[in-house]
mmCIF file of C-alpha atoms in Angstrom:
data_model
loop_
_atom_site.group_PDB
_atom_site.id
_atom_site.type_symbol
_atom_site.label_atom_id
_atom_site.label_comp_id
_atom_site.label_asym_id
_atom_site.label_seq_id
_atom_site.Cartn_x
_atom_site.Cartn_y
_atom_site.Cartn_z
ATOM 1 C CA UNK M 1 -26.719 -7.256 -4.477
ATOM 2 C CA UNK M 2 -22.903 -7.948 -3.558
ATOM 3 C CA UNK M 3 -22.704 -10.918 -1.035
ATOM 4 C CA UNK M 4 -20.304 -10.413 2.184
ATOM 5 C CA UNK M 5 -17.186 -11.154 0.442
ATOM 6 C CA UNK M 6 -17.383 -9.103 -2.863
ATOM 7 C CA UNK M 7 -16.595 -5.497 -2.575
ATOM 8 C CA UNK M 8 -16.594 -2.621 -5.472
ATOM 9 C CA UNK M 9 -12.672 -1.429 -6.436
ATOM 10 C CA UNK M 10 -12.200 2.030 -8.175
ATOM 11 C CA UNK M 11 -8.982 2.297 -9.633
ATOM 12 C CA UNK M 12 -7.056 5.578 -11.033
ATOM 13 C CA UNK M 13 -4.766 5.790 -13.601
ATOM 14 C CA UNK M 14 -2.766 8.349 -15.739
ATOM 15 C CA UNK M 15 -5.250 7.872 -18.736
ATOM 16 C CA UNK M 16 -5.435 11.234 -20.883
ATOM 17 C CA UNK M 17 -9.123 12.659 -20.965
ATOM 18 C CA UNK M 18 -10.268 11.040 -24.108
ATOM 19 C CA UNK M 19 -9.437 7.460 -22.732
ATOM 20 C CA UNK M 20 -11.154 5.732 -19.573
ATOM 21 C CA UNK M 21 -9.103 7.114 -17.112
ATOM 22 C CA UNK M 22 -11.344 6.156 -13.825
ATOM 23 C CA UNK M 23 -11.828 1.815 -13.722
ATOM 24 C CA UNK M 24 -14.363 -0.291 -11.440
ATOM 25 C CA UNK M 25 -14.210 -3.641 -10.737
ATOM 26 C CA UNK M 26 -15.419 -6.409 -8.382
ATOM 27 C CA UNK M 27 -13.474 -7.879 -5.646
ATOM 28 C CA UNK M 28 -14.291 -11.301 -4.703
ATOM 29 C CA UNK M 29 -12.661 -11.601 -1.304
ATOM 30 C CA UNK M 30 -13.206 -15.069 -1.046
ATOM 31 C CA UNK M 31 -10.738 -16.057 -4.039
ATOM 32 C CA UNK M 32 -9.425 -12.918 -4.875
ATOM 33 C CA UNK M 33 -10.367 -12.780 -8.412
ATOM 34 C CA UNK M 34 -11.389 -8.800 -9.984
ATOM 35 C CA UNK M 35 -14.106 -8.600 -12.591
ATOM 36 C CA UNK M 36 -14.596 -5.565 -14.416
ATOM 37 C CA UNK M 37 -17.672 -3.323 -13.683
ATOM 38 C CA UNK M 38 -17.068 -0.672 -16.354
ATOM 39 C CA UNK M 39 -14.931 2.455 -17.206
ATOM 40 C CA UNK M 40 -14.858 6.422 -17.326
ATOM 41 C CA UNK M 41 -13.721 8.780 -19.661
ATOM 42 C CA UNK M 42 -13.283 12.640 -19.819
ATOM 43 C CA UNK M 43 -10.712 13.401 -16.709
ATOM 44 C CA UNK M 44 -7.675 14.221 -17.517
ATOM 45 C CA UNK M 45 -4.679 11.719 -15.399
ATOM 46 C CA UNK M 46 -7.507 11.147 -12.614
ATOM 47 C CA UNK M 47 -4.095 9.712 -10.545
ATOM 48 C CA UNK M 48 -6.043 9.632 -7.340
ATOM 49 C CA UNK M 49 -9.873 8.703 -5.812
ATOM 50 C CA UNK M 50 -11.299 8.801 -2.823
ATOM 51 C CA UNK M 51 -14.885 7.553 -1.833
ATOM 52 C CA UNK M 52 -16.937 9.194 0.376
ATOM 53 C CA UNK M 53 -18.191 6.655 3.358
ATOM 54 C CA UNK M 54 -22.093 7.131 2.075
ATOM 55 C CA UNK M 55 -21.005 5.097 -1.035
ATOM 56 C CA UNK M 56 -22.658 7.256 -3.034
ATOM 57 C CA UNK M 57 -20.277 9.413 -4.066
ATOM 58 C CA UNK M 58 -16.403 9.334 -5.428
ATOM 59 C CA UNK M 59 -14.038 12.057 -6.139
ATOM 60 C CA UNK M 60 -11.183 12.457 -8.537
ATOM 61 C CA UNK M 61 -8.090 14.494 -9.157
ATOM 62 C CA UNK M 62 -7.028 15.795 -13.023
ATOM 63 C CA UNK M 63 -3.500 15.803 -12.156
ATOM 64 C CA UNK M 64 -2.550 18.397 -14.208
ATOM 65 C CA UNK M 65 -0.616 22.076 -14.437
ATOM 66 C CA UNK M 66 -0.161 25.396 -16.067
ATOM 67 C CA UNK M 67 3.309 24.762 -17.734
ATOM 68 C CA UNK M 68 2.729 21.354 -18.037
ATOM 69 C CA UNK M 69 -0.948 20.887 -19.575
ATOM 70 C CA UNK M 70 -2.068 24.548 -20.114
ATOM 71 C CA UNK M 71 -4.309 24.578 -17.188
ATOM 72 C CA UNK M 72 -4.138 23.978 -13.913
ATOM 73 C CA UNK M 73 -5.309 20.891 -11.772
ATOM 74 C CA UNK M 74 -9.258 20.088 -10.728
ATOM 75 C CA UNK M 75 -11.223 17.920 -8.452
ATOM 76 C CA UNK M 76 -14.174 16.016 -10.119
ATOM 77 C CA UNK M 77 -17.241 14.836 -7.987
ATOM 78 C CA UNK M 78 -19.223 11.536 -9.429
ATOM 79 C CA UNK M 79 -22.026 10.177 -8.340
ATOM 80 C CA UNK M 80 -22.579 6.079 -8.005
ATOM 81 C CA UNK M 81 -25.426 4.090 -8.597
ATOM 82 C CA UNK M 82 -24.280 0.496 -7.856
ATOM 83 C CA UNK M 83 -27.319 -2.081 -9.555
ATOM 84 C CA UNK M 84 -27.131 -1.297 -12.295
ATOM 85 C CA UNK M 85 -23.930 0.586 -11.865
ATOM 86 C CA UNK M 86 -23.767 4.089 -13.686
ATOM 87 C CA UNK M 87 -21.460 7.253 -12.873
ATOM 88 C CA UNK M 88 -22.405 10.178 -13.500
ATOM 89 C CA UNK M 89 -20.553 13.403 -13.464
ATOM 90 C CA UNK M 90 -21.236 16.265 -10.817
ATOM 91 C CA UNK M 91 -19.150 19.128 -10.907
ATOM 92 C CA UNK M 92 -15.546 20.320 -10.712
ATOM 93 C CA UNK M 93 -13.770 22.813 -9.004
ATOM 94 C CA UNK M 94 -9.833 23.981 -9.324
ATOM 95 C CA UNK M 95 -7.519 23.589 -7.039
ATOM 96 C CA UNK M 96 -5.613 26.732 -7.907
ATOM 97 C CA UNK M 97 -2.658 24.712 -8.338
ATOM 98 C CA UNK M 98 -0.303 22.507 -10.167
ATOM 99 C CA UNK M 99 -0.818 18.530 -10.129
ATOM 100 C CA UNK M 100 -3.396 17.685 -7.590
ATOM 101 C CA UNK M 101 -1.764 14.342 -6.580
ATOM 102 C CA UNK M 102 -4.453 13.227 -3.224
ATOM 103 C CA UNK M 103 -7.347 14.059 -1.724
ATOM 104 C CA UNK M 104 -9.042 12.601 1.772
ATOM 105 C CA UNK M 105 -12.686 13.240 3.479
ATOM 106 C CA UNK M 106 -12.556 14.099 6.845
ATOM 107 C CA UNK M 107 -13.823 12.014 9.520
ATOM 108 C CA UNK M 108 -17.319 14.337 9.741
ATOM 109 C CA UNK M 109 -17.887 13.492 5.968
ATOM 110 C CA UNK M 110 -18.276 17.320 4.860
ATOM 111 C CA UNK M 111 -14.706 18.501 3.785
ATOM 112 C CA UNK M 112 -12.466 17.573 1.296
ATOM 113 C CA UNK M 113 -9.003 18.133 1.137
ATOM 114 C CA UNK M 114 -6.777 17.999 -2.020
ATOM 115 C CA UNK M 115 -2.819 18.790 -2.242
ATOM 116 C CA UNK M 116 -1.133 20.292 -5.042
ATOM 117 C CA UNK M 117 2.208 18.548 -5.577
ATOM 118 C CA UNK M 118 3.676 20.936 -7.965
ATOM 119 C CA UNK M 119 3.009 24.363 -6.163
ATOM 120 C CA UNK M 120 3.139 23.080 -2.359
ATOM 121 C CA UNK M 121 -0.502 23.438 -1.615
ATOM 122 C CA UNK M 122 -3.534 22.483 -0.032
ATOM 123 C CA UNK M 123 -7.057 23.325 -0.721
ATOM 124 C CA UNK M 124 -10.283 22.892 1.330
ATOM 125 C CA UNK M 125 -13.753 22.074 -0.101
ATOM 126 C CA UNK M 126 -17.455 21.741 1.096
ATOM 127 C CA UNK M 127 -19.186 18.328 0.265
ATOM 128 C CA UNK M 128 -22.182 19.956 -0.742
ATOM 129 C CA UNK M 129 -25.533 18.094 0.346
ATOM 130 C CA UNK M 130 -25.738 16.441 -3.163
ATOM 131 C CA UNK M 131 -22.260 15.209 -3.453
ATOM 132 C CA UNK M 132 -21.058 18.339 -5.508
ATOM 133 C CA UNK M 133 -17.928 19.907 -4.363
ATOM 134 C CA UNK M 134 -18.055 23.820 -3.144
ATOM 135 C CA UNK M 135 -16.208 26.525 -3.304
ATOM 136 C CA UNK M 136 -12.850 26.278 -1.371
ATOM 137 C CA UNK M 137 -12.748 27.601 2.213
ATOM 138 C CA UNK M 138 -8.917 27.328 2.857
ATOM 139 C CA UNK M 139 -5.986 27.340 0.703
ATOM 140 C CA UNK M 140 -2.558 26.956 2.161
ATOM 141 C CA UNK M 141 0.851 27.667 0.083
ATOM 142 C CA UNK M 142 4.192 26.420 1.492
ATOM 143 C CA UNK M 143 7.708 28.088 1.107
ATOM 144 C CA UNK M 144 10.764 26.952 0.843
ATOM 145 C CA UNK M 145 13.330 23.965 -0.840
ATOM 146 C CA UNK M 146 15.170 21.058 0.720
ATOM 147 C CA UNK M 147 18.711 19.696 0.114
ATOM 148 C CA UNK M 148 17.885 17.660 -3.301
ATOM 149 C CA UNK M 149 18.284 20.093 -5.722
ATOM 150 C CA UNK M 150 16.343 17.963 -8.407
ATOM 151 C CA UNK M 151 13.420 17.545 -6.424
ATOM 152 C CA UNK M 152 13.499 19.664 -3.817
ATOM 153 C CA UNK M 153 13.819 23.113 -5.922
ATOM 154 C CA UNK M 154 10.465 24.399 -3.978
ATOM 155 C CA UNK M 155 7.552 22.774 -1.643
ATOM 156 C CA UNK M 156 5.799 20.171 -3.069
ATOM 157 C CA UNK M 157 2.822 19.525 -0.904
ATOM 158 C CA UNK M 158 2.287 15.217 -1.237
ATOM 159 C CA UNK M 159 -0.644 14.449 0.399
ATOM 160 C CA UNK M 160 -2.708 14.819 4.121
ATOM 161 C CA UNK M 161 -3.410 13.205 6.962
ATOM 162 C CA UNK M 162 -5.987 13.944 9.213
ATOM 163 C CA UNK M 163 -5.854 13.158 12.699
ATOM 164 C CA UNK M 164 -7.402 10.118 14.649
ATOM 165 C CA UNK M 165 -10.164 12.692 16.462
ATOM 166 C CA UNK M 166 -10.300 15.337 12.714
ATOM 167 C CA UNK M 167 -8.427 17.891 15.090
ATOM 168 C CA UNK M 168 -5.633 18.741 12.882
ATOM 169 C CA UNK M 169 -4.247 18.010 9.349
ATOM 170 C CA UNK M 170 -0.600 17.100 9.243
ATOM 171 C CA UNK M 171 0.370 18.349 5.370
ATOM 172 C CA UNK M 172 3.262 16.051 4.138
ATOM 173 C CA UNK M 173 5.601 18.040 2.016
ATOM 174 C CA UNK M 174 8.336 16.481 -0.053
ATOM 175 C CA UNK M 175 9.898 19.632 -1.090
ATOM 176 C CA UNK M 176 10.885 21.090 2.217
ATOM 177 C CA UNK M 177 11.431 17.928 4.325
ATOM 178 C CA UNK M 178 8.330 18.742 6.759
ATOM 179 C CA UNK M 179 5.157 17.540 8.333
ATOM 180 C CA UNK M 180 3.029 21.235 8.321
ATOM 181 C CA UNK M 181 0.504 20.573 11.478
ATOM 182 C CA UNK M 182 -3.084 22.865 11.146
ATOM 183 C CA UNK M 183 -5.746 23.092 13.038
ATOM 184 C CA UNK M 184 -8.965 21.919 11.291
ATOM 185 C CA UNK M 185 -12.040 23.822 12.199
ATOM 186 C CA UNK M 186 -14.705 21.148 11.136
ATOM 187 C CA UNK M 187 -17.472 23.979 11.669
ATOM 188 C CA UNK M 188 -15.981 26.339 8.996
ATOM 189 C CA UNK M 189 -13.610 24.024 6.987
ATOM 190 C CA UNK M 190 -10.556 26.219 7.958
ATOM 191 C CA UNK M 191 -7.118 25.446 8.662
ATOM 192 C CA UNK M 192 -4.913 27.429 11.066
ATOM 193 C CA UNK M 193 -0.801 27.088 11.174
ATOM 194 C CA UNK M 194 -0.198 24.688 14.523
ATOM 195 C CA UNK M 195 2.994 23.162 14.594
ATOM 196 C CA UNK M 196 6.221 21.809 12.187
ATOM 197 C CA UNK M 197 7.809 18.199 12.503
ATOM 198 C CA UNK M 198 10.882 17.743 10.716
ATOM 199 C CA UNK M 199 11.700 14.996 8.708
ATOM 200 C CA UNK M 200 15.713 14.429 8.024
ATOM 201 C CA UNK M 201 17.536 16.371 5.396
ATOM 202 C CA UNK M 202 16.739 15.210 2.237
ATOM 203 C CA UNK M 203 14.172 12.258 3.078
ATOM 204 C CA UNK M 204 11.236 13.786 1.051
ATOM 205 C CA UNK M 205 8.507 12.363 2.959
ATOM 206 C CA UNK M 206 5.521 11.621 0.724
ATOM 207 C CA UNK M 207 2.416 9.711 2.394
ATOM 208 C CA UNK M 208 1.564 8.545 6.152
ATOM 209 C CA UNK M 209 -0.715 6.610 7.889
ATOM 210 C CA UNK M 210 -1.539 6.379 12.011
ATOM 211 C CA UNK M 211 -1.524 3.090 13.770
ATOM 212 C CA UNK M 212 -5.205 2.148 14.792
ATOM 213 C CA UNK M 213 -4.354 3.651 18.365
ATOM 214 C CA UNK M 214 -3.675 6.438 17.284
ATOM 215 C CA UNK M 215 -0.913 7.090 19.099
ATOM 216 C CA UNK M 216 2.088 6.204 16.213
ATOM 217 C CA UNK M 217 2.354 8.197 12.894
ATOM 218 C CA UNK M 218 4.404 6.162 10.029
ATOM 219 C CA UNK M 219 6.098 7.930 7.359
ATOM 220 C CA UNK M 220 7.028 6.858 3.967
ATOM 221 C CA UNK M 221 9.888 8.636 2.847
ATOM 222 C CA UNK M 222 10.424 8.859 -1.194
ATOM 223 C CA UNK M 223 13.599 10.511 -1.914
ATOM 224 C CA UNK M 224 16.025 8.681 0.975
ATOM 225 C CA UNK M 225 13.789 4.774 0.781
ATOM 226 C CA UNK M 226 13.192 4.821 4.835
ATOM 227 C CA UNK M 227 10.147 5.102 6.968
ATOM 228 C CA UNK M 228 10.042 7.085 10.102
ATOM 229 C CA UNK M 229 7.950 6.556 13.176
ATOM 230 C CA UNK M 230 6.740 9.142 14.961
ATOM 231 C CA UNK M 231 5.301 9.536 18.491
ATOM 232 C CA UNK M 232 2.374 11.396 18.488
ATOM 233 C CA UNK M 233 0.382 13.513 20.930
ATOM 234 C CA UNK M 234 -2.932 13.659 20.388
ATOM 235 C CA UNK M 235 -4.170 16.522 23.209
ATOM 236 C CA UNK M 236 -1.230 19.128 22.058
ATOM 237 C CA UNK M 237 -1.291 17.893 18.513
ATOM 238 C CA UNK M 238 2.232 17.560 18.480
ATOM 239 C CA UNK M 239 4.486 15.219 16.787
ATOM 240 C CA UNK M 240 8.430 13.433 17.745
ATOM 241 C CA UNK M 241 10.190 11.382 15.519
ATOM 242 C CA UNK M 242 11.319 8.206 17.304
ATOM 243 C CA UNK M 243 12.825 6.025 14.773
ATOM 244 C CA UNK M 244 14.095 5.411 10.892
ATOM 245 C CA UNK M 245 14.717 2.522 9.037
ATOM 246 C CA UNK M 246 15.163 1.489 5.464
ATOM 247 C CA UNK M 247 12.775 0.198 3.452
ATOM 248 C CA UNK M 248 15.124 -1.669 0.807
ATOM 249 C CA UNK M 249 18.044 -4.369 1.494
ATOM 250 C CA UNK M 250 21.827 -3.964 0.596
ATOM 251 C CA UNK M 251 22.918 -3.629 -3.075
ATOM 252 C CA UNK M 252 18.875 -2.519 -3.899
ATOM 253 C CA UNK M 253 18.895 -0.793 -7.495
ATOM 254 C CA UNK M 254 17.573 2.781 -7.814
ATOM 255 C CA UNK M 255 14.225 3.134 -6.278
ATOM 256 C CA UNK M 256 11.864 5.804 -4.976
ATOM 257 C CA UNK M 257 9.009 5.168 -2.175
ATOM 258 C CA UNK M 258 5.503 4.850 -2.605
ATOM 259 C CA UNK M 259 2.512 4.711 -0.846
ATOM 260 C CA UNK M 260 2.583 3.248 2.868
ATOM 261 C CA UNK M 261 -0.523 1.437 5.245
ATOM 262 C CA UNK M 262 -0.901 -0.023 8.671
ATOM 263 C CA UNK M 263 -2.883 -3.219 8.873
ATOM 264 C CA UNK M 264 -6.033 -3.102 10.393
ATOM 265 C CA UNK M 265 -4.641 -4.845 13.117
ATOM 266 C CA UNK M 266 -1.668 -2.689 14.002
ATOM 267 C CA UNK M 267 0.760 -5.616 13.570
ATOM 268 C CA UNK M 268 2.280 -4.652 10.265
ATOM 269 C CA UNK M 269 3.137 -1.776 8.101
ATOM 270 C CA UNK M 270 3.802 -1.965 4.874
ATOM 271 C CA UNK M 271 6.011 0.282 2.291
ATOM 272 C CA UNK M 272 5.977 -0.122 -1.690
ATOM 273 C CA UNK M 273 9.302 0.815 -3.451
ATOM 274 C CA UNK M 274 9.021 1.775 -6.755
ATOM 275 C CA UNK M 275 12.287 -0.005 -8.634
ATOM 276 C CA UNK M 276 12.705 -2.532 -6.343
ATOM 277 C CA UNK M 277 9.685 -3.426 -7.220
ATOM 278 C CA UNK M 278 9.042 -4.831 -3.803
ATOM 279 C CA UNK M 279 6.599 -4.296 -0.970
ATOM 280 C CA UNK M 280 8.957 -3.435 2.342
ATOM 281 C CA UNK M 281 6.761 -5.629 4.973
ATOM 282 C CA UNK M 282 7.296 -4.301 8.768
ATOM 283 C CA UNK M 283 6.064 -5.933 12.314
ATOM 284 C CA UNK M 284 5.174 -3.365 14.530
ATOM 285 C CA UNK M 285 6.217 -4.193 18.675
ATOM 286 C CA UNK M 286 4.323 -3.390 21.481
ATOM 287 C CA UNK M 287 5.817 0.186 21.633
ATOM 288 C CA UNK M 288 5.042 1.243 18.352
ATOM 289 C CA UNK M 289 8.743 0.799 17.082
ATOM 290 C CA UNK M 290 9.224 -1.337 13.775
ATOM 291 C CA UNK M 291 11.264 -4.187 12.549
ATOM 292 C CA UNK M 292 11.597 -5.555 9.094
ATOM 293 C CA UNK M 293 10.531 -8.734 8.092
ATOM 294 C CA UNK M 294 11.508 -9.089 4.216
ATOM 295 C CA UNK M 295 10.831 -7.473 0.973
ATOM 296 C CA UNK M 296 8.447 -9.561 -1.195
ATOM 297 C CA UNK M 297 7.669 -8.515 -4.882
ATOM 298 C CA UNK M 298 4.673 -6.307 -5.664
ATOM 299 C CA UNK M 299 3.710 -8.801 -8.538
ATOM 300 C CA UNK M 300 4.694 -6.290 -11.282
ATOM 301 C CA UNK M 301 6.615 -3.034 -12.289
ATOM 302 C CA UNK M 302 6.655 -0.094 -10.184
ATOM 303 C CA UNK M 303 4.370 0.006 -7.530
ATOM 304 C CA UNK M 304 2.432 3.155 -6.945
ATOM 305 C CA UNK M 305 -0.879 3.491 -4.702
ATOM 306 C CA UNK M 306 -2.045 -0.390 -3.226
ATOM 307 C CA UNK M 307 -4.776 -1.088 -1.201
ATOM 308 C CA UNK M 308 -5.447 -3.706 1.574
ATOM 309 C CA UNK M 309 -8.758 -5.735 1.626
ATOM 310 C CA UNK M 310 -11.071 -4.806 4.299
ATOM 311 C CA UNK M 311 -10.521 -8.723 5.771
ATOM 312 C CA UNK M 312 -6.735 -7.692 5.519
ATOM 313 C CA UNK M 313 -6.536 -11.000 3.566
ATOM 314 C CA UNK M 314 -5.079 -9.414 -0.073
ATOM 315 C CA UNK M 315 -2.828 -6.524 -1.161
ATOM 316 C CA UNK M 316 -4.065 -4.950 -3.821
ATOM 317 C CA UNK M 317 -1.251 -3.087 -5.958
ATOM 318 C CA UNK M 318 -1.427 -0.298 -8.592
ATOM 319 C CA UNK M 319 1.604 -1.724 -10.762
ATOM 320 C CA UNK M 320 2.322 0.915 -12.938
ATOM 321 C CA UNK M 321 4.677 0.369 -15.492
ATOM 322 C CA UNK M 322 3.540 -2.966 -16.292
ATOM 323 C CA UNK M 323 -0.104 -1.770 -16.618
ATOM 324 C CA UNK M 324 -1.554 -4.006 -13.902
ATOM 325 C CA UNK M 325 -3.849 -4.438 -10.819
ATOM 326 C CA UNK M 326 -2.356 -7.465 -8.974
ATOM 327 C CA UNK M 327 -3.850 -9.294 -5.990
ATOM 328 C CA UNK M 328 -1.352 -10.518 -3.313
ATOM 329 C CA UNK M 329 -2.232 -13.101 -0.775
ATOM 330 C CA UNK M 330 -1.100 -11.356 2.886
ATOM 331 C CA UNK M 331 0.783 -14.200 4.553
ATOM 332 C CA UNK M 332 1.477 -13.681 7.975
ATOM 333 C CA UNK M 333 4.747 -15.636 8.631
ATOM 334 C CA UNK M 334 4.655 -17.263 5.204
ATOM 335 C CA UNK M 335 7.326 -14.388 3.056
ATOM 336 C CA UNK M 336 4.219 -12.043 4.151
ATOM 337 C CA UNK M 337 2.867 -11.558 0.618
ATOM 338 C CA UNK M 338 2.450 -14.726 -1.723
ATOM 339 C CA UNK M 339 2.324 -14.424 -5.692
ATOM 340 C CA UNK M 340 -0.228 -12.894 -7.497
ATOM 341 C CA UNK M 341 -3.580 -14.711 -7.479
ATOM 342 C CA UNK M 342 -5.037 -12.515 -9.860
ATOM 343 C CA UNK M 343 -3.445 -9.492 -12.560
ATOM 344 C CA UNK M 344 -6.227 -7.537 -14.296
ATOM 345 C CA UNK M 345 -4.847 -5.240 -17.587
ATOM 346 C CA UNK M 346 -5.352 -1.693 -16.321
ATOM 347 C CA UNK M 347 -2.781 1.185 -18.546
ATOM 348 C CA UNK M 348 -0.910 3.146 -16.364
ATOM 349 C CA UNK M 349 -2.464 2.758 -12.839
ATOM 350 C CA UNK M 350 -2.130 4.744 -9.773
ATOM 351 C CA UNK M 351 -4.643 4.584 -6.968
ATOM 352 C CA UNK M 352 -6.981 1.415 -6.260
ATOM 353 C CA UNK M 353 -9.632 2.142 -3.157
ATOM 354 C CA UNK M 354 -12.281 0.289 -1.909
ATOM 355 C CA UNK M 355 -16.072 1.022 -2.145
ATOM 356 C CA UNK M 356 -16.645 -0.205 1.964
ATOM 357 C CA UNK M 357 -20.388 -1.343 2.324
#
């Protein structure tokens, strides 16, 4: 039985299918150390997890397409039994698309929602009673290209973001510069067109997350290195951008934007950047609004996917270039993130996400 500071970490990677692929470790919160639980084999680039809140169950992209791997991407449901841990595999299901890049559960525990990067988008599934993932009950496909010719040649659907109250799902689309706003029927797992927020020309938004209140939405931005704030309105499910800043200093070298989280707090947002290799640390004011406090190192090479501890103590980074998990101290005040306390040897990883209870 884990005490109150150890917690279980599953970690995704870009692992082909006959190498472990899907990691578990570990996390002792109370030094910060990661021991290794075991390994899974037999999904293709499993780039992204998510685990369902009964902490039974876990679910898995194969980030992979048509052109680019002769088939086109899947969702994978496990099952988890923790003492003595053993995964075992459920079932799949496509997502009639081309590399399935993130999923999320909705708040009621019963849908899951994966987008397709390389075809711009988004598929619903049941969470069947036994963990296995249903047939799909939506499917959304976006049109259109933004200003970057290179990356923007067509939509590229990046992730989701449900709502504070699982009202609507706000698609985040690199491709065509937009936030795509649904309704989410939680009754019937459908989604209905609602409303468009812009992002600017050319910013390529790519993840977001809400401020506990639920009244701020912050966007990471990939292509243009800023994060945008945005007001939002919960009753008309509407959303305003209110401000944009960078997330590198002057003279940075080439870089492109990760993955982006609020504390649990509210006081802080944080922004990797991939080629900076830095962690773009932000305090968040009384209004919402954001202002930067430094760019510490992400303890490695190219920061993808990072998680923070459920204490809010430790960052946890995918690092993937340099084929590590490192643990950062958070340091409120102190540079905001200290050095690595711990770097576990993990090839190519993407996603790291806690196991909560």
């Amino acid at each position: 039985m884990m005490s109150a500071d150890q917690q279980m970490l599953f970690v995704g990677s870009y692992a082909p299918a006959d190498k472990a692929g899907i990691h578990i470790f570990d996390f002792d919160g109370s030094s910060g150390s990661l021991i290794s639980r075991g390994s899974f084999a037999g999904v293709a680039k499993p780039s992204f997890l998510v685990v369902h809140p009964n902490g039974r169950w876990f679910y898995a992209v194969s980030e992979t397409g048509l052109e680019s791997d002769g088939r086109l991407g899947a969702v994978y449901a496990f099952h988890i039994d923790r003492n003595p841990l053993k995964i075992q595999s459920i079932n799949q299901q496509s997502t009639d698309g081309d590399w399935p890049c993130h999923l999320i559960i909705d708040g009621s525990g019963r849908w899951l929602l994966a987008a397709n990067y390389g075809t711009g988008s988004v598929a619903v599934y049941p969470i069947q009673p036994d963990g296995q993932v249903g047939e799909k009950t939506a499917f959304v496909e976006h049109q259109g290209r933004g200003p970057n010719e290179e990356r923007q040649e067509r939509a590229h659907a990046h992730s989701t973001i449900l709502a504070p109250d699982n009202r609507f799902v706000f698609v985040v689309d690199l491709g065509i510069d937009q936030l795509v706003t649904y309704q989410f029927d939680v009754a019937s797992g459908q989604l209905s067109p609602h409303a468009i927020a812009e992002a600017h020309p050319g910013a390529g938004p790519r993840h977001g997350a809400f401020h506990p209140d639920g009244r701020r939405l912050y966007l990471a931005n990939e292509l243009d290195n800023t994060v945008t704030v945005y007001d939002y309105d919960g009753q008309q499910g509407q959303l305003h951008a209110l401000q944009t800043l960078d997330t590198l200093p002057p003279g940075a070298p080439e870089n492109t934007v990760a993955d982006i989280h609020v504390s649990a707090s509210g006081s802080r947002v944080y922004v990797s950047n991939r080629g900076h290799n830095s962690v773009a640390v932000f305090a968040v004011g009384e209004n919402g609004s954001l202002k930067n406090l430094g760019f510490p190192s992400c303890g490695g090479d190219w920061p993808r996917n990072f998680s923070l501890s459920p204490d809010g103590r430790y960052m946890l980074v995918a690092n993937r270039f340099s084929n590590e998990i490192s643990v950062l101290p958070v340091q409120v005040g102190e540079g905001e993130l200290g050095e690595p306390l711990t770097q576990v040897s993990v090839s190519e990883p993407s996603c790291v996400q806690f196991l909560i209870g």
